[in-house]
Short mmCIF file of C-alpha atoms and ligand atoms in Angstrom, two decimals:
data_model
loop_
_atom_site.label_atom_id
_atom_site.label_comp_id
_atom_site.label_asym_id
_atom_site.label_seq_id
_atom_site.Cartn_x
_atom_site.Cartn_y
_atom_site.Cartn_z
CA MET I 182 0.00 0.00 0.00
CA GLN I 183 1.92 2.98 -1.32
CA ALA I 184 -0.20 5.61 0.40
CA LEU I 185 0.29 4.04 3.84
CA ARG I 186 2.00 6.49 6.22
CA THR I 187 1.53 4.62 9.49
CA ARG I 188 4.02 3.40 12.08
CA ARG I 189 2.14 0.19 12.83
CA PHE I 190 -1.38 0.00 11.36
CA GLY I 191 -1.33 -2.16 8.25
CA GLN I 192 2.47 -2.60 8.37
CA GLU I 193 1.94 -6.23 9.35
CA SER I 194 -0.81 -7.52 7.10
CA LEU I 195 -2.21 -10.77 5.80
CA PHE I 196 -4.31 -11.18 2.67
CA PHE I 197 -6.86 -13.94 2.08
CA GLU I 198 -8.58 -14.46 -1.25
CA GLU I 199 -11.40 -16.10 0.69
CA ILE I 200 -12.03 -16.37 4.40
CA ASP I 201 -15.11 -16.81 6.57
CA SER I 202 -14.68 -13.52 8.42
CA THR I 203 -11.61 -11.33 8.95
CA ASN I 204 -12.97 -10.32 12.38
CA ARG I 205 -13.43 -13.93 13.46
CA TRP I 206 -10.00 -14.94 12.15
CA LEU I 207 -8.17 -12.09 13.87
CA LEU I 208 -9.91 -12.63 17.21
CA ALA I 209 -9.15 -16.36 17.05
CA ASN I 210 -5.49 -15.75 16.17
CA GLU I 211 -4.79 -12.61 18.19
CA GLU I 212 -1.95 -14.28 20.11
CA LEU I 213 0.11 -14.32 16.87
CA PHE I 214 0.41 -10.54 17.07
CA ARG I 215 1.97 -8.70 19.97
CA LEU I 216 1.17 -5.12 18.97
CA SER I 217 -1.82 -3.14 17.80
CA GLY I 218 -2.17 -2.60 14.08
CA ALA I 219 -1.95 -6.11 12.59
CA THR I 220 -4.36 -6.13 9.65
CA VAL I 221 -6.20 -8.91 7.84
CA VAL I 222 -7.61 -8.16 4.40
CA ALA I 223 -9.89 -10.38 2.31
CA ASP I 224 -11.13 -10.40 -1.25
CA HIS I 225 -14.26 -12.27 -0.20
CA GLN I 226 -15.87 -13.43 3.06
CA THR I 227 -18.13 -16.46 3.20
CA ALA I 228 -19.56 -15.57 6.62
CA GLY I 229 -18.94 -11.85 7.00
CA ARG I 230 -20.27 -10.62 10.32
CA GLY I 231 -22.48 -7.57 10.69
CA ARG I 232 -23.90 -5.88 13.76
CA TYR I 233 -26.61 -7.70 15.74
CA GLY I 234 -25.54 -11.12 14.44
CA ARG I 235 -26.48 -10.19 10.90
CA GLN I 236 -24.49 -11.34 7.88
CA TRP I 237 -22.38 -8.92 5.89
CA HIS I 238 -22.59 -9.93 2.22
CA ASP I 239 -20.08 -9.18 -0.48
CA THR I 240 -19.33 -10.12 -4.06
CA GLN I 241 -15.77 -11.40 -4.61
CA GLY I 242 -13.34 -8.56 -5.33
CA LYS I 243 -15.91 -5.78 -5.16
CA SER I 244 -15.52 -4.61 -1.57
CA LEU I 245 -12.85 -3.45 0.79
CA LEU I 246 -12.96 -5.92 3.69
CA PHE I 247 -10.47 -5.80 6.54
CA SER I 248 -9.95 -6.03 10.28
CA VAL I 249 -7.35 -4.37 12.49
CA LEU I 250 -6.19 -5.68 15.85
CA LEU I 251 -6.03 -3.32 18.83
CA ARG I 252 -4.56 -3.84 22.26
CA PRO I 253 -5.99 -0.95 24.24
CA GLU I 254 -4.20 0.05 27.43
CA SER I 255 -6.28 -0.06 30.56
CA LYS I 256 -6.09 3.73 30.99
CA ALA I 257 -7.35 4.30 27.43
CA SER I 258 -10.74 5.81 26.54
CA PRO I 259 -13.94 3.73 26.91
CA LEU I 260 -14.26 0.99 24.27
CA GLY I 261 -17.55 2.47 23.00
CA LEU I 262 -15.53 5.28 21.48
CA LEU I 263 -13.70 2.86 19.19
CA SER I 264 -16.88 2.45 17.19
CA LEU I 265 -17.29 6.17 16.62
CA MET I 266 -13.60 6.63 15.95
CA ALA I 267 -13.65 3.95 13.24
CA GLY I 268 -16.76 5.36 11.56
CA ALA I 269 -15.19 8.82 11.42
CA ALA I 270 -11.92 7.43 9.99
CA VAL I 271 -13.74 5.55 7.23
CA ALA I 272 -16.02 8.46 6.31
CA HIS I 273 -13.25 11.07 6.24
CA ALA I 274 -11.01 8.75 4.21
CA ILE I 275 -13.78 8.24 1.62
CA GLY I 276 -14.23 12.03 1.43
CA ARG I 277 -10.50 12.55 0.83
CA ILE I 278 -10.27 9.81 -1.82
CA ASP I 279 -13.13 11.35 -3.82
CA SER I 280 -14.01 14.94 -2.94
CA HIS I 281 -17.27 14.45 -4.86
CA PHE I 282 -18.49 12.61 -1.75
CA SER I 283 -17.37 15.04 0.95
CA GLU I 284 -20.56 17.11 1.08
CA LYS I 285 -22.80 14.02 0.99
CA LEU I 286 -21.22 11.90 3.69
CA ARG I 287 -23.04 11.32 6.97
CA LEU I 288 -22.45 9.06 9.95
CA LYS I 289 -25.43 7.28 11.45
CA TRP I 290 -24.73 6.39 15.07
CA PRO I 291 -22.75 4.52 15.95
CA ASN I 292 -20.81 4.12 12.73
CA ASP I 293 -22.77 3.44 9.56
CA VAL I 294 -21.31 5.49 6.72
CA LEU I 295 -24.00 6.95 4.47
CA ILE I 296 -23.76 8.85 1.21
CA ASP I 297 -26.96 10.54 0.10
CA GLY I 298 -28.74 8.54 2.82
CA ARG I 299 -27.52 5.17 1.49
CA LYS I 300 -25.22 2.91 3.46
CA VAL I 301 -21.86 2.37 1.75
CA ALA I 302 -19.81 1.07 4.68
CA GLY I 303 -20.33 -0.78 7.93
CA ILE I 304 -18.05 -1.27 10.91
CA LEU I 305 -18.11 -3.99 13.51
CA VAL I 306 -16.00 -3.65 16.66
CA GLU I 307 -15.61 -6.83 18.68
CA SER I 308 -13.53 -7.38 21.78
CA ILE I 309 -12.43 -10.27 23.96
CA SER I 310 -10.79 -10.43 27.29
CA ALA I 311 -9.25 -13.59 28.71
CA GLY I 312 -7.47 -13.30 32.06
CA THR I 313 -5.02 -10.43 31.81
CA ARG I 314 -5.15 -10.32 28.02
CA SER I 315 -7.68 -8.24 26.21
CA CYS I 316 -7.96 -7.05 22.66
CA ALA I 317 -10.41 -5.59 20.20
CA VAL I 318 -10.77 -5.77 16.45
CA ILE I 319 -12.22 -3.13 14.19
CA GLY I 320 -13.77 -4.72 11.10
CA VAL I 321 -14.47 -2.51 8.11
CA GLY I 322 -16.56 -3.34 5.05
CA VAL I 323 -16.87 -0.78 2.24
CA ASN I 324 -19.02 -1.39 -0.83
CA LEU I 325 -16.79 -0.33 -3.69
CA ARG I 326 -17.86 -1.72 -7.03
CA GLN I 327 -21.17 -3.53 -6.55
CA SER I 328 -24.06 -2.84 -8.87
CA GLU I 329 -27.58 -2.47 -7.49
CA ASP I 330 -28.41 -6.16 -7.95
CA GLU I 331 -25.27 -7.26 -6.07
CA LEU I 332 -26.29 -5.42 -2.90
CA PRO I 333 -28.59 -6.80 -0.21
CA LYS I 334 -32.14 -5.55 -0.55
CA ALA I 335 -33.80 -6.44 2.72
CA THR I 336 -31.90 -3.88 4.77
CA ARG I 337 -33.40 -1.23 7.02
CA TRP I 338 -31.37 1.44 5.28
CA PRO I 339 -30.81 1.20 1.53
CA ALA I 340 -27.32 0.09 0.54
CA SER I 341 -25.17 1.50 -2.21
CA SER I 342 -21.60 1.31 -3.49
CA LEU I 343 -19.07 4.05 -4.19
CA GLN I 344 -19.10 3.16 -7.88
CA MET I 345 -22.87 3.62 -8.07
CA LEU I 346 -22.52 7.09 -6.58
CA SER I 347 -19.53 8.51 -8.46
CA ALA I 348 -18.00 8.17 -11.90
CA ASN I 349 -14.47 8.19 -10.42
CA PRO I 350 -13.12 4.68 -9.79
CA VAL I 351 -11.82 4.23 -6.23
CA SER I 352 -8.65 2.21 -5.70
CA ARG I 353 -9.14 -0.38 -2.98
CA GLU I 354 -5.49 -0.12 -1.90
CA ASP I 355 -5.53 3.66 -1.67
CA LEU I 356 -8.77 3.70 0.30
CA ALA I 357 -7.46 1.03 2.71
CA ALA I 358 -4.27 3.06 3.24
CA GLU I 359 -6.19 6.29 3.85
CA ILE I 360 -8.46 4.59 6.38
CA LEU I 361 -5.49 3.02 8.19
CA ASN I 362 -3.66 6.39 8.28
CA ASP I 363 -6.69 7.98 9.96
CA LEU I 364 -7.33 5.02 12.23
CA GLU I 365 -3.82 5.04 13.63
CA ALA I 366 -3.91 8.78 14.35
CA ALA I 367 -7.32 8.42 16.01
CA TYR I 368 -6.17 5.40 18.01
CA ASP I 369 -3.26 7.44 19.40
CA LEU I 370 -5.84 9.95 20.70
CA PHE I 371 -7.92 7.06 22.07
CA GLN I 372 -4.93 5.66 23.99
CA GLU I 373 -4.23 9.09 25.43
CA GLY I 374 -7.85 9.47 26.54
CA ARG I 375 -8.35 12.58 24.37
CA THR I 376 -12.09 12.04 24.10
CA VAL I 377 -13.17 15.41 22.72
CA GLU I 378 -10.65 15.29 19.86
CA LEU I 379 -11.90 11.80 19.11
CA ILE I 380 -15.57 12.72 19.06
CA ASP I 381 -15.25 15.96 17.05
CA PRO I 382 -14.50 14.37 13.64
CA TRP I 383 -17.42 12.00 14.19
CA ALA I 384 -19.79 14.77 15.28
CA SER I 385 -18.89 16.89 12.25
CA LEU I 386 -20.56 14.27 10.02
CA SER I 387 -23.39 13.19 12.29
CA LEU I 388 -27.08 14.05 12.07
CA PRO I 389 -28.05 17.61 12.94
CA LEU I 390 -28.81 18.05 16.65
CA GLY I 391 -32.56 18.13 17.15
CA THR I 392 -33.30 15.48 14.52
CA GLU I 393 -36.25 13.32 15.56
CA LEU I 394 -35.18 9.73 16.01
CA ALA I 395 -36.51 6.34 16.96
CA VAL I 396 -33.91 3.98 18.38
CA GLU I 397 -34.26 0.27 19.07
CA SER I 398 -32.34 -0.70 22.17
CA GLY I 399 -32.62 -3.71 24.47
CA GLY I 400 -35.84 -4.89 22.83
CA SER I 401 -37.73 -1.61 23.07
CA VAL I 402 -38.05 1.47 20.88
CA ILE I 403 -37.22 4.88 22.30
CA LYS I 404 -38.36 8.00 20.46
CA GLY I 405 -36.91 11.42 20.99
CA ILE I 406 -34.74 14.26 19.82
CA TYR I 407 -31.07 13.70 18.99
CA ALA I 408 -28.94 15.49 21.57
CA GLY I 409 -25.42 14.40 20.55
CA VAL I 410 -23.16 11.72 21.98
CA GLY I 411 -21.69 11.32 25.46
CA THR I 412 -18.05 10.89 26.47
CA GLU I 413 -18.36 7.09 26.22
CA GLY I 414 -19.79 7.28 22.71
CA GLN I 415 -23.37 6.72 23.90
CA LEU I 416 -26.21 8.25 21.87
CA LEU I 417 -28.02 10.99 23.80
CA LEU I 418 -31.72 11.13 23.12
CA LYS I 419 -34.15 13.54 24.76
CA GLY I 420 -37.42 11.67 25.18
CA THR I 421 -40.86 13.20 24.68
CA ASP I 422 -41.21 13.53 28.49
CA GLY I 423 -37.89 15.42 28.70
CA THR I 424 -35.84 12.47 30.02
CA LEU I 425 -32.31 12.31 28.64
CA HIS I 426 -31.49 8.74 27.59
CA GLY I 427 -27.88 7.60 27.13
CA ILE I 428 -28.01 4.66 24.74
CA HIS I 429 -24.85 2.52 24.65
CA SER I 430 -26.08 -0.11 22.27
CA GLY I 431 -28.89 0.12 19.76
CA GLU I 432 -29.90 0.96 16.26
CA ILE I 433 -31.48 4.06 14.75
CA LEU I 434 -34.68 3.05 12.96
CA TRP I 435 -35.50 6.28 11.21
CA LYS I 436 -34.72 9.94 10.99
CA ASP I 437 -36.32 12.96 9.41
CA THR I 438 -33.48 15.07 8.06
CA CYS I 439 -30.28 13.05 7.91
CA ASP I 440 -29.90 13.05 4.16
CA GLU I 441 -30.69 16.71 3.68
C1 LIG X 1718 -22.53 -3.65 9.96
O1 LIG X 1718 -22.81 -2.58 9.44
O2 LIG X 1718 -23.42 -4.46 10.28
C2 LIG X 1718 -21.09 -4.01 10.21
C3 LIG X 1718 -20.47 -4.70 9.03
C4 LIG X 1718 -18.99 -5.01 9.22
C5 LIG X 1718 -18.42 -5.82 8.09
C6 LIG X 1718 -16.93 -5.99 8.17
S1 LIG X 1718 -16.27 -6.69 6.70
C7 LIG X 1718 -14.73 -6.96 7.47
C8 LIG X 1718 -15.00 -7.39 8.89
N1 LIG X 1718 -15.16 -8.82 8.99
C9 LIG X 1718 -16.40 -9.18 9.31
O3 LIG X 1718 -16.80 -10.34 9.43
N2 LIG X 1718 -17.17 -8.09 9.48
C10 LIG X 1718 -16.41 -6.87 9.29
#
């Protein structure tokens, strides 16, 4: 990856033409890598994992699919911020690779990357801790070259690919390098506990404050007004009765102005 300017992220990397899931593989083999930044890239996943136990589908060679290993220090920021951090890195990297996208990019909490209201990238952060060892992986899937009929249809938010949205072809290598450059810089902030600097790039692409939202969390649906995110990355939602909810895990079901 020529555009890679990192110290560690992506410097140790493995490529699989086909694998079940880069996240699963990296979590299962984490002991092979001592430091943060080891990266596993695949051309195709047969059992790609999405959030909430869903599958993440791809067509061979048409997506960017990779996972990065992290070994957060105990004094680092809360793990919930990793999700936001990764979403911001992916979105800003896409905007830099093709400036045509920069005005149209939005982040849907916690980390879905949308262009013109259509999901082009998903991120799954998974962590394990066994005894004194703990690690996390950030898994990134970007739809690059799929056509409409190669994308899943039964999704809550419509999916799209970068190729469907811009005439400029995006190089998979260059995009991977740009994302890894951003991720490493953001992870340095994460390790130093610099929460505000971590949240700002995410917030700059998030929904406008005051957007009406419905969020599914823990089996129930909470409706309210979007009031930003908290220092642990939790979604803040002001309910109709004025209660401020801090939602650590959940999914936004709808919005009224996010793709304006
Ligand atoms: C989502 O939006 O549901 C998250 C999708 C995350 C997909 C990526 S692809 C690379 C990595 N390996 C996986 O199995 N999942 C993530």
